[in-house]
Coordinates of C-alpha atoms in Angstrom, one line a residue:
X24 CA -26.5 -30.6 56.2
X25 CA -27.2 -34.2 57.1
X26 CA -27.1 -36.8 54.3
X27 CA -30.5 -38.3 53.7
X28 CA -29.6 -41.8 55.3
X29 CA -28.8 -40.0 58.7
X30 CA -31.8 -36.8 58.7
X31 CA -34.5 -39.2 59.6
X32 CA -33.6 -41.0 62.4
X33 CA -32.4 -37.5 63.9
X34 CA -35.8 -35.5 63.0
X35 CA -37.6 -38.2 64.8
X36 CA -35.6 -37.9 67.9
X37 CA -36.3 -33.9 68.3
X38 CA -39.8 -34.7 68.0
X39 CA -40.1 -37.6 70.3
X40 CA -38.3 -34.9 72.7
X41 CA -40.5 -32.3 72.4
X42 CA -43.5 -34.5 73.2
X43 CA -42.4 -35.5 76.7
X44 CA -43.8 -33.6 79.3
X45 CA -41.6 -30.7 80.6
X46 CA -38.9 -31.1 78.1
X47 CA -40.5 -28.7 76.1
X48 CA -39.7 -25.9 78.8
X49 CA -35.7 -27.3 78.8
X50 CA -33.5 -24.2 78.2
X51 CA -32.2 -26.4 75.5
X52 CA -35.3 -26.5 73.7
X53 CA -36.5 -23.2 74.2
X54 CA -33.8 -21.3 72.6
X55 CA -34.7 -23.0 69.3
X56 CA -38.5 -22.1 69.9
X57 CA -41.2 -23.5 67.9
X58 CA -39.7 -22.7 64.3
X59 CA -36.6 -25.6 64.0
X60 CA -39.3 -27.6 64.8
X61 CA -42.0 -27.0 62.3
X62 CA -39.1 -26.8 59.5
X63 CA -37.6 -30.1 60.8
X64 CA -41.5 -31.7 60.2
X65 CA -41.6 -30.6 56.6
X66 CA -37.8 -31.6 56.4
X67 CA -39.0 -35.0 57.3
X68 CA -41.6 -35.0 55.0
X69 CA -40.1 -34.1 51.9
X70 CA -36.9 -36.7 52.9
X71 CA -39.3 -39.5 53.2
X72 CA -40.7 -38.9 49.5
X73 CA -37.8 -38.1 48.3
X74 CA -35.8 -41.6 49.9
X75 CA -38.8 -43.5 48.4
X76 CA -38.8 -42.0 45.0
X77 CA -35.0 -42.9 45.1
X78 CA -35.7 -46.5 46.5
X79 CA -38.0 -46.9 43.7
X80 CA -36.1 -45.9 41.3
X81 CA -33.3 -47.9 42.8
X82 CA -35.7 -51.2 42.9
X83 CA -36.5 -50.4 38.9
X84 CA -32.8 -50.6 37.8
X85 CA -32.2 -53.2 39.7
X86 CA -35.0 -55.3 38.3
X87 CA -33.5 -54.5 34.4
X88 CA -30.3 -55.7 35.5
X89 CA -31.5 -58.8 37.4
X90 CA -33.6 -59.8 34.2
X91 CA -30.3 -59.7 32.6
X92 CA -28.7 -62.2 34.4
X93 CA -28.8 -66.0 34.5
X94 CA -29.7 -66.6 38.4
X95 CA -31.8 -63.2 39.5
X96 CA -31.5 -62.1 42.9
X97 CA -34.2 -62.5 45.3
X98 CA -35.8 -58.8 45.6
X99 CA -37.5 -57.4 48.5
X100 CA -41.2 -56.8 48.9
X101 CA -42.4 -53.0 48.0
X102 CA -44.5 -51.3 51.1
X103 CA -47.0 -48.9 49.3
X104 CA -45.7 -45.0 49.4
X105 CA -43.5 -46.0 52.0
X106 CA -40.7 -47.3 49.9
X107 CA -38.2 -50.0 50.4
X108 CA -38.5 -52.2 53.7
X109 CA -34.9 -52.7 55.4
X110 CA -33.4 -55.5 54.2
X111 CA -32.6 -58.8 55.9
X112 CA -28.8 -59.7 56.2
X113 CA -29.2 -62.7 54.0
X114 CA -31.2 -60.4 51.4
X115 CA -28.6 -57.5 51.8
X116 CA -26.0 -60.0 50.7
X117 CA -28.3 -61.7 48.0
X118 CA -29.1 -57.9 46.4
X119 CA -25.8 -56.4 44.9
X120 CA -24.3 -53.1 46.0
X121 CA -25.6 -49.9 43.5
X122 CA -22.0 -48.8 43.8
X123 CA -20.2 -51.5 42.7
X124 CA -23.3 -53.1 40.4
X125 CA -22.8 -49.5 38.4
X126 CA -18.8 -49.8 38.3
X127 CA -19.1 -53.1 36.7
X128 CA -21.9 -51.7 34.1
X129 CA -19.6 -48.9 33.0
X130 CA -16.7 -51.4 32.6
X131 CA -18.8 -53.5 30.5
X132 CA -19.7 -50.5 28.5
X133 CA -16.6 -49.3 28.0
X134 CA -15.4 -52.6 26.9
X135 CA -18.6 -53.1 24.6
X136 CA -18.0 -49.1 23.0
X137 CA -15.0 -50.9 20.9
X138 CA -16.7 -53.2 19.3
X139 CA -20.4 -52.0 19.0
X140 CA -21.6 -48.7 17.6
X141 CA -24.4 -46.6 19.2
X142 CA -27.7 -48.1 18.4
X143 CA -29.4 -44.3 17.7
X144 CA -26.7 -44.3 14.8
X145 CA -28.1 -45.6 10.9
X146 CA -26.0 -49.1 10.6
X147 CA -23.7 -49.1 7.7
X148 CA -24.6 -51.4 4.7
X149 CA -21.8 -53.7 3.0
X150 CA -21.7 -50.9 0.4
X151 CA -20.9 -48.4 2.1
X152 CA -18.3 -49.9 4.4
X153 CA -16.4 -51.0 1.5
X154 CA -16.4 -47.5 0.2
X155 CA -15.1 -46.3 3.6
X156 CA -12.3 -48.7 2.9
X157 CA -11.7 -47.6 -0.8
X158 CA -11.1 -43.9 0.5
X159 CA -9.2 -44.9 3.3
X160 CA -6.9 -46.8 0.9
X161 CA -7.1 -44.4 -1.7
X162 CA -5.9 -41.8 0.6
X163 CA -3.2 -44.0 2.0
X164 CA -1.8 -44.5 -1.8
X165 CA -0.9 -41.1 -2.1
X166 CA 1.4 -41.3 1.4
X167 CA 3.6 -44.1 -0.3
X168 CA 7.1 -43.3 -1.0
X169 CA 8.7 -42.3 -4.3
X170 CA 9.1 -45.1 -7.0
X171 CA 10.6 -45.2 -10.1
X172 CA 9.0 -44.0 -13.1
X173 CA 7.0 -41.4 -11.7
X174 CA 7.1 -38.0 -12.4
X175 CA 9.0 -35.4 -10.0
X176 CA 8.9 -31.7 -8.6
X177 CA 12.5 -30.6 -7.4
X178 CA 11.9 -26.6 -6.3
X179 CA 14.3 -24.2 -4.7
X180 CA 13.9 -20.5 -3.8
X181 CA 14.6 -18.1 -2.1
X182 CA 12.4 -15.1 -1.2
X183 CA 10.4 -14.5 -4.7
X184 CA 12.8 -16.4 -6.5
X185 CA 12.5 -19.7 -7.3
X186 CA 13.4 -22.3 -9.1
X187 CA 11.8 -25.6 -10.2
X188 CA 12.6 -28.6 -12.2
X189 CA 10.8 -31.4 -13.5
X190 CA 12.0 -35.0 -13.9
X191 CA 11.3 -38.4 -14.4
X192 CA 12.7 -40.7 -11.6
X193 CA 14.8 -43.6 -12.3
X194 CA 16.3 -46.7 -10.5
X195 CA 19.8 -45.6 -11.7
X196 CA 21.1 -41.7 -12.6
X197 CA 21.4 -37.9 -11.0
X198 CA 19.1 -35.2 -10.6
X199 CA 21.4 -32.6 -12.4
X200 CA 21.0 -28.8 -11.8
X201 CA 22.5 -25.6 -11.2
X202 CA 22.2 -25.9 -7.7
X203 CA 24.4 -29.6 -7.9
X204 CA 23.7 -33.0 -8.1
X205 CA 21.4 -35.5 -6.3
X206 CA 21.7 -39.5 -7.1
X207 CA 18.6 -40.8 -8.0
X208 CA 18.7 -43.9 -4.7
X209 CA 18.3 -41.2 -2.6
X210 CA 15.6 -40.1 -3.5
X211 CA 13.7 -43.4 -4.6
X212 CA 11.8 -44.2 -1.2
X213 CA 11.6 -40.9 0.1
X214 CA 8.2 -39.1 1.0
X215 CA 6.5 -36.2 -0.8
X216 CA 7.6 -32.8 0.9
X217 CA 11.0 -34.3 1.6
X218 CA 14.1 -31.9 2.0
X219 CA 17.2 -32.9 0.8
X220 CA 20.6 -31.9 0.4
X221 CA 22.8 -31.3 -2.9
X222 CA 26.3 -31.4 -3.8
X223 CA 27.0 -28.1 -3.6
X224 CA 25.0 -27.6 -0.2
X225 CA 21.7 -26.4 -1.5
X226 CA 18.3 -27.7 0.1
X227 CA 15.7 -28.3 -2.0
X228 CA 12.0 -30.1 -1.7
X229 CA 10.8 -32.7 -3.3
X230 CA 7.1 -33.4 -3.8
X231 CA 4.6 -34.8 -7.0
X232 CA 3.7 -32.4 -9.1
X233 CA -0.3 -31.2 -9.7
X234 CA -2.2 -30.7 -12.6
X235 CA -1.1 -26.8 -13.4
X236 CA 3.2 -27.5 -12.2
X237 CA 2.9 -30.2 -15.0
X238 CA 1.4 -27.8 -17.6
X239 CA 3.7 -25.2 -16.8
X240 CA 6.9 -27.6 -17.1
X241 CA 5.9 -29.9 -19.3
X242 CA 7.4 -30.0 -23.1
X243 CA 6.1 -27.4 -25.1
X244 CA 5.9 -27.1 -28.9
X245 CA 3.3 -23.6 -29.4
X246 CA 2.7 -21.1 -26.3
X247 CA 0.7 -23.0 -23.8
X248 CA -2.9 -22.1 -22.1
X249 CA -2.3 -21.0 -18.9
X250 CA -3.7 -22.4 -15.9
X251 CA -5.4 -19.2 -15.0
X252 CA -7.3 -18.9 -18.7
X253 CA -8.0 -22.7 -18.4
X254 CA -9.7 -23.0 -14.9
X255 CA -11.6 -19.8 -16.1
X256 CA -12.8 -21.4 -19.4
X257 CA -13.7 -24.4 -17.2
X258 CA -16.3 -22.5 -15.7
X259 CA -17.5 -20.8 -18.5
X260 CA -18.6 -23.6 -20.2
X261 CA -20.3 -25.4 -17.0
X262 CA -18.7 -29.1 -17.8
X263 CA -19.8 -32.2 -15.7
X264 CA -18.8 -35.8 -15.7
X265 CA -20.3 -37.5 -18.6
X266 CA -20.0 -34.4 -20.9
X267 CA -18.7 -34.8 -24.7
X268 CA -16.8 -31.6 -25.2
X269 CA -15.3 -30.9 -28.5
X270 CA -11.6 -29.3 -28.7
X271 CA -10.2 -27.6 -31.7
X272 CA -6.5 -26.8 -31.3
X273 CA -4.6 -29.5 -29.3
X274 CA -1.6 -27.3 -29.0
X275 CA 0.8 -28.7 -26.1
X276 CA -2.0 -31.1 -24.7
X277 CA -2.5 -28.4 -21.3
X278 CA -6.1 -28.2 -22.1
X279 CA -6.6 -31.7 -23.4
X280 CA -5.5 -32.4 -19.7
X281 CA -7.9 -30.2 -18.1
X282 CA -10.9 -31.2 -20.1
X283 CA -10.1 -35.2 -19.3
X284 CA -10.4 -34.2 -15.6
X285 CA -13.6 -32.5 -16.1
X286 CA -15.3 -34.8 -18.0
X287 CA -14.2 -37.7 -16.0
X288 CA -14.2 -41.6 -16.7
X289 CA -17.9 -41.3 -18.3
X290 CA -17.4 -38.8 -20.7
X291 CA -15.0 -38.1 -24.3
X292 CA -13.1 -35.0 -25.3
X293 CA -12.3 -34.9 -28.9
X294 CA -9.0 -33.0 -29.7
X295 CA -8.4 -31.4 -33.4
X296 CA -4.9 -30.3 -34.7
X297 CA -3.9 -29.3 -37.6
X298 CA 0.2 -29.3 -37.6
X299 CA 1.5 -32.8 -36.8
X300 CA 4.4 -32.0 -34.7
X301 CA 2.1 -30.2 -32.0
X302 CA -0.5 -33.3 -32.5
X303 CA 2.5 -35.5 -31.2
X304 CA 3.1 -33.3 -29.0
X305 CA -0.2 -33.4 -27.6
X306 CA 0.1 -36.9 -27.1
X307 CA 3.3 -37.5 -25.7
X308 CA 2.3 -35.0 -22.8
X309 CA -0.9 -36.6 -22.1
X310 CA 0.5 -40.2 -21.8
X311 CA 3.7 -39.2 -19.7
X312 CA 0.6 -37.9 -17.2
X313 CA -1.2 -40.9 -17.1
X314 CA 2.0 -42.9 -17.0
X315 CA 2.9 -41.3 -13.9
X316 CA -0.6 -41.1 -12.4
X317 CA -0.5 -45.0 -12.8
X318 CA 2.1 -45.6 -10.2
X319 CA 1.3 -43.0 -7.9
X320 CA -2.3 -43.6 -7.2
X321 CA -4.7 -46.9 -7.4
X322 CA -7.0 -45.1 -9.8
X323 CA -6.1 -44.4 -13.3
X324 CA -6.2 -41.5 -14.7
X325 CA -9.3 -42.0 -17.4
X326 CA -8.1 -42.8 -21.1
X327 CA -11.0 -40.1 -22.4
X328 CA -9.2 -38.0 -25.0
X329 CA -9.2 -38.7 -29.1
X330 CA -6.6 -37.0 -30.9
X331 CA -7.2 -36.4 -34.1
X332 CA -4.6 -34.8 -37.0
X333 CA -7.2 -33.3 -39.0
X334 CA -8.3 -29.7 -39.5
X335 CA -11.9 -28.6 -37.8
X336 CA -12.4 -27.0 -40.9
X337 CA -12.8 -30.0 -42.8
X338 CA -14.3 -32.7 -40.0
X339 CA -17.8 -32.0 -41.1
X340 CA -18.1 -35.6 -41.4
X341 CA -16.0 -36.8 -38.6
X342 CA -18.6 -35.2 -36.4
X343 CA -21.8 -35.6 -38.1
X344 CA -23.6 -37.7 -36.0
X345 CA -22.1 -36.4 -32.2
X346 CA -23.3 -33.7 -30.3
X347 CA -21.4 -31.5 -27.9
X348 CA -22.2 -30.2 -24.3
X349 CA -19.4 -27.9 -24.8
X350 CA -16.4 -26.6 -27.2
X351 CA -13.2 -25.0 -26.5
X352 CA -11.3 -23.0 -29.2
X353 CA -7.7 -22.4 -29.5
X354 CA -6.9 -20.7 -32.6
X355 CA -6.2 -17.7 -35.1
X356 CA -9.5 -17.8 -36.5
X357 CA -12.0 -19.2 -34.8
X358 CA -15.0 -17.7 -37.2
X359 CA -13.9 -20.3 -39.8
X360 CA -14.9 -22.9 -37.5
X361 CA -17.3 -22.1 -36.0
X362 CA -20.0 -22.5 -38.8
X363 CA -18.6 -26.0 -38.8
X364 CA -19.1 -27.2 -35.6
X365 CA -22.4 -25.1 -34.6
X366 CA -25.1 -27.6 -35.5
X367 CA -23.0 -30.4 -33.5
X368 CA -23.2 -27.8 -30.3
X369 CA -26.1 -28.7 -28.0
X370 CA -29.3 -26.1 -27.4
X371 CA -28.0 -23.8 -25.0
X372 CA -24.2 -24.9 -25.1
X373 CA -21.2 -22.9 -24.4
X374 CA -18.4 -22.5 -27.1
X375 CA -14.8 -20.8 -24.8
X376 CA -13.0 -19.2 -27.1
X377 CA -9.3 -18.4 -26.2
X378 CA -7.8 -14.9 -28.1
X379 CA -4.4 -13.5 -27.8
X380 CA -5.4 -10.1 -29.4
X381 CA -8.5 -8.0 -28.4
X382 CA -8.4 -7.6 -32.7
X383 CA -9.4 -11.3 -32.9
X384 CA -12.2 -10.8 -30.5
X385 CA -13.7 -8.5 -33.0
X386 CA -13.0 -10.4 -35.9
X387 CA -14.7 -13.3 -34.1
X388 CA -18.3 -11.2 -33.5
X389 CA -18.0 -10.1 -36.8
X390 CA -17.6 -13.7 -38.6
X391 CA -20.7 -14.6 -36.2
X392 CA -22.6 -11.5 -37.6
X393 CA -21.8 -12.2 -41.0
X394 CA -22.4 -15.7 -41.1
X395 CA -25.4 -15.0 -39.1
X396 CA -25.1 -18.0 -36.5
X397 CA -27.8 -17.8 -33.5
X398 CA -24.2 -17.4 -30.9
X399 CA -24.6 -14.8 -27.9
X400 CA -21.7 -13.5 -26.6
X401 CA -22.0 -13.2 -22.5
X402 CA -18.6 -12.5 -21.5
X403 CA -15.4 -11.0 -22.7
X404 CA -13.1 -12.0 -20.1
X405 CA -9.4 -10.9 -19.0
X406 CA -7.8 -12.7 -16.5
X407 CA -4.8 -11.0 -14.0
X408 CA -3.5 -12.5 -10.8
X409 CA -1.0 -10.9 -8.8
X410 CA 1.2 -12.7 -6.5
X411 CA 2.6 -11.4 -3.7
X412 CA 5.9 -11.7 -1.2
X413 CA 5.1 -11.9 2.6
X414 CA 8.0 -12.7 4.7
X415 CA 10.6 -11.4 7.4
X416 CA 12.2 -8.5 6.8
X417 CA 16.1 -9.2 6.5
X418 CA 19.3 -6.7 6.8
X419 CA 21.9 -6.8 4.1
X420 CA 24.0 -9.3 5.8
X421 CA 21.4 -11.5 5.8
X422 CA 20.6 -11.2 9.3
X423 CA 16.8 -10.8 10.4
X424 CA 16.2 -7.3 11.4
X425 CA 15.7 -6.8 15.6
X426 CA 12.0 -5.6 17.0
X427 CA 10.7 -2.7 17.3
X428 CA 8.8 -1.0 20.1
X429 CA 5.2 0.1 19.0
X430 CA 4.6 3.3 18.4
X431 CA 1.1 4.7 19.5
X432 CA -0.4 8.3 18.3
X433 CA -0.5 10.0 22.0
X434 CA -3.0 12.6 20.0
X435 CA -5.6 9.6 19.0
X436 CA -5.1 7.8 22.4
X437 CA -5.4 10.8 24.7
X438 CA -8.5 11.4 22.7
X439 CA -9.7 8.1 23.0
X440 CA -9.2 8.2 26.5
X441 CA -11.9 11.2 27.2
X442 CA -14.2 9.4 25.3
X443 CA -14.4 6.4 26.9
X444 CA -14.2 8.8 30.5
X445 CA -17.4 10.0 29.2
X446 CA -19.5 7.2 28.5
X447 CA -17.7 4.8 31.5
X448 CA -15.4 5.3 33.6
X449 CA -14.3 1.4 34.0
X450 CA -13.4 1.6 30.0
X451 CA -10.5 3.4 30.7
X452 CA -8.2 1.0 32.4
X453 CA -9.4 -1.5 29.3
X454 CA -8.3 0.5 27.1
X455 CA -4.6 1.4 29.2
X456 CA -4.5 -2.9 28.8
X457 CA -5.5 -3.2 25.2
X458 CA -2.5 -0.3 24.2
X459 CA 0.4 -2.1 26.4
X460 CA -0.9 -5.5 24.9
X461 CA -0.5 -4.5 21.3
X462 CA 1.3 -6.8 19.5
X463 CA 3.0 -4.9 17.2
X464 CA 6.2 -5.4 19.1
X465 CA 7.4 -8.4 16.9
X466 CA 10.0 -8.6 13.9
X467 CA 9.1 -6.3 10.9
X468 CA 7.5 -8.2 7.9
X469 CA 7.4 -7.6 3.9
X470 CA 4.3 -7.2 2.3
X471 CA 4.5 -6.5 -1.5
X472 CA 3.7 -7.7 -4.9
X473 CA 6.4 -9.9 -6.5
X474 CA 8.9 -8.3 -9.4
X475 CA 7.7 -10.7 -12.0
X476 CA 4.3 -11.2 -12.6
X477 CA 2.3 -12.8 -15.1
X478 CA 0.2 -10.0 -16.5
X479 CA -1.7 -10.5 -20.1
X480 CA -2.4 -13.7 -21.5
X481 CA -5.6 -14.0 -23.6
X482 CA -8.7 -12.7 -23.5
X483 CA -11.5 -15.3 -23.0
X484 CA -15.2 -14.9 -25.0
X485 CA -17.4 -16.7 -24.0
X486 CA -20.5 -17.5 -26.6
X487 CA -23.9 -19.3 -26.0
X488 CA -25.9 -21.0 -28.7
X489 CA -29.9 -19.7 -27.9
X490 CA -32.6 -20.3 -30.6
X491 CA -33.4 -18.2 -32.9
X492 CA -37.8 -16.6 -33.0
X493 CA -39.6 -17.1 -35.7
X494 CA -40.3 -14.1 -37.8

């Protein structure tokens, strides 16, 4: 094919030939007969509407970009359905090439991209660019180095086993432990998920701890909540930010903890205890958190928990004039507060109540019978997890076990085989592939449940306050 610059002036010099007398009877000619010539006519007429829709949409960028500019090119004048006239040397050297007018465009684009956005995008207010900057800040905090002060995880293990130790880091000191020693410079400055070496050879990681490590190693005076029972009573009783949620049973300061995440900056969690060494407990725990949260991140970890040494039994007057979202109870007897704290509870709140004994549970419906206090109980709850070991199989000396060649039923895939004869016959050789590809052939795995698992814990009730109807 001829590009569309060159088919014209070639279309009109076949016709021009087959005009002049006795050409058309040229061998030459004849061979092509009467057809190359028709089709070369409508060749030429469709190239001709087709160059001058080009040239005018050709003349129509040009005329944006020479708008643009400070001294505009002279442009040629437009012949009517005929397109653009040819073009004087002088006006061939005034108008700028497509080519290169286009090369410069994208240049100037590409250079522009970096500093302008796309003008079909919404533009950004001042507000929310500076909250684009506090996440990316805030997420840069939590990449900064170890300091002193801060709270951290040292865990080891081996398989299922492990082992994990929780410490405060200091300028000066070790990190001592049954798998050696580790001064505390080295580890001042060093990144979370850092691997390092002790005196005795062992590798350990070191990284910050969360919410439920700190719970489960933290100091504890009575048997903690478990993070489990916790994230479950969590959602039982539906809390937002800005809730008040009463707590009666401070214990170790593990729920206090969840509860102050829940509730957030806006709202208040009210802790009751009744023995003073787990109310100082309580405390303790809950400030070494914030303490560490404090140097580790630019937000502070909200100040939202009262703790109060009193017993719920008795705080009629203490909370008279609040009223609850939500309650969490942590306690032998639970039926002896609740006819205390029930008028406090909001219209439709829940009350999580956490039980050690299914004997309690019924105790507690009873006391709510007896007492006769308008308290549903949705849910009886028991929550099990089960952990489990995946990993590469290993011989006794330690060394990983060698791969295996896959063994394939011959029965099933001769079987197979006929079937897939039956309905096509091209199946077959997919299905020869899809056998030799299959990649069982690598090392053998485990895949079990873990020796030691957490099994019962509590059981968790979880009660609704509904109003009562009119008789």
């Amino acid at each position: 094919m001829l590009p569309a610059g060159h088919r014209c002036p070639v279309l009109l010099h076949l016709r021009r030939l087959r005009r002049r007398p006795g050409i058309a009877t040229c061998p030459f000619l004849r061979v092509f007969g009467q057809e190359p010539i028709e089709r070369a006519r409508s060749l030429f007429c469709e190239s001709s509407q087709r160059d001058a829709r080009d040239g005018e949409g050709q003349r129509k960028q040009a005329q944006k970009k020479v708008y643009r500019s400070e001294s505009p090119p002279c442009l040629p004048p437009r012949v009517p359905d005929i397109g653009t006239r040819c073009l004087s040397s002088l006006e061939s050297l005034r108008l700028p090439a497509p080519g290169k007018e286009s090369l410069a465009r994208e240049r100037e684009d590409s250079s522009g991209d970096q500093n302008q956005l796309d003008p079909s995008l919404p533009a950004l207010d001042e507000s929310e660019v500076g909250e684009l900057h506090a996440r990316s800040s805030l997420s840069a905090s939590r990449e900064e180095p170890f300091r002193a002060g801060e709270l951290i995880l040292a865990e080891i293990g081996k398989r299922e086993t492990q082992f994990k130790k929780l410490f405060r880091l200091s300028n000066v000191g070790y990190l001592n432990s049954s798998w050696g020693t580790v001064s505390f410079s080295d580890i001042v400055g060093k990144c979370a998920g850092q691997i390092l070496r002790s005196s005795s050879g062992k590798h350990f990681m070191l990284k910050r701890p969360s919410l439920e490590d700190y719970v489960l190693l933290m100091k504890r005076g009575p048997a903690i909540t478990y993070p489990k029972d916790m994230n479950m009573m969590m959602m039982m009783m539906n809390i937002h930010p800005g809730d008040a949620v009463l707590e009666a049973g401070s214990g170790s300061g593990g729920m206090s903890l969840f509860l102050s995440r829940a509730v957030g900056s806006q709202g208040r969690v009210i802790s009751f205890e009744i023995r003073q060494d787990h109310h100082e407990l309580a405390k303790k725990n809950y400030k070494h958190w914030r303490d560490s949260w404090k140097i580790s991140h630019i937000e502070e970890w909200p100040d939202n928990v009262d703790f109060i040494h009193k017993d719920i039994s008795g705080a009629t007057e203490d909370i008279k004039s609040l009223t609850f979202d939500a309650v969490a109870l942590d306690m032998l007897n639970p039926q002896v507060a609740l006819p205390v704290l029930y008028p406090n509870l909001k219209q439709g709140g829940i009350c999580a109540v956490y039980l050690a004994n299914i004997t309690q549970v019924i105790e507690l419906l009873d006391g709510i019978r007896v007492c006769e206090l308008a308290l549903s109980c949705e849910k009886i709850s028991e929550v099990i997890v089960r952990d489990w070991l995946v990993c590469l199989a290993k011989q006794k000396n330690g060394i990983l076990a060698q791969k295996g060649e896959p063994k394939i039923n011959t029965d099933l895939q001769i079987h197979s085989q006929k079937k897939i004869r039956i309905e096509d016959e091209e199946f077959q050789e997919d299905d020869h592939e899809s056998h030799s590809d299959f990649p069982c052939a690598s090392f053998p795995y485990i895949a079990r449940p873990i020796h030691w698992q957490a099994g019962h814990t509590a059981f968790l009730v979880k009660l609704r306050k509904f109003k009562p109807q009119l008789n």
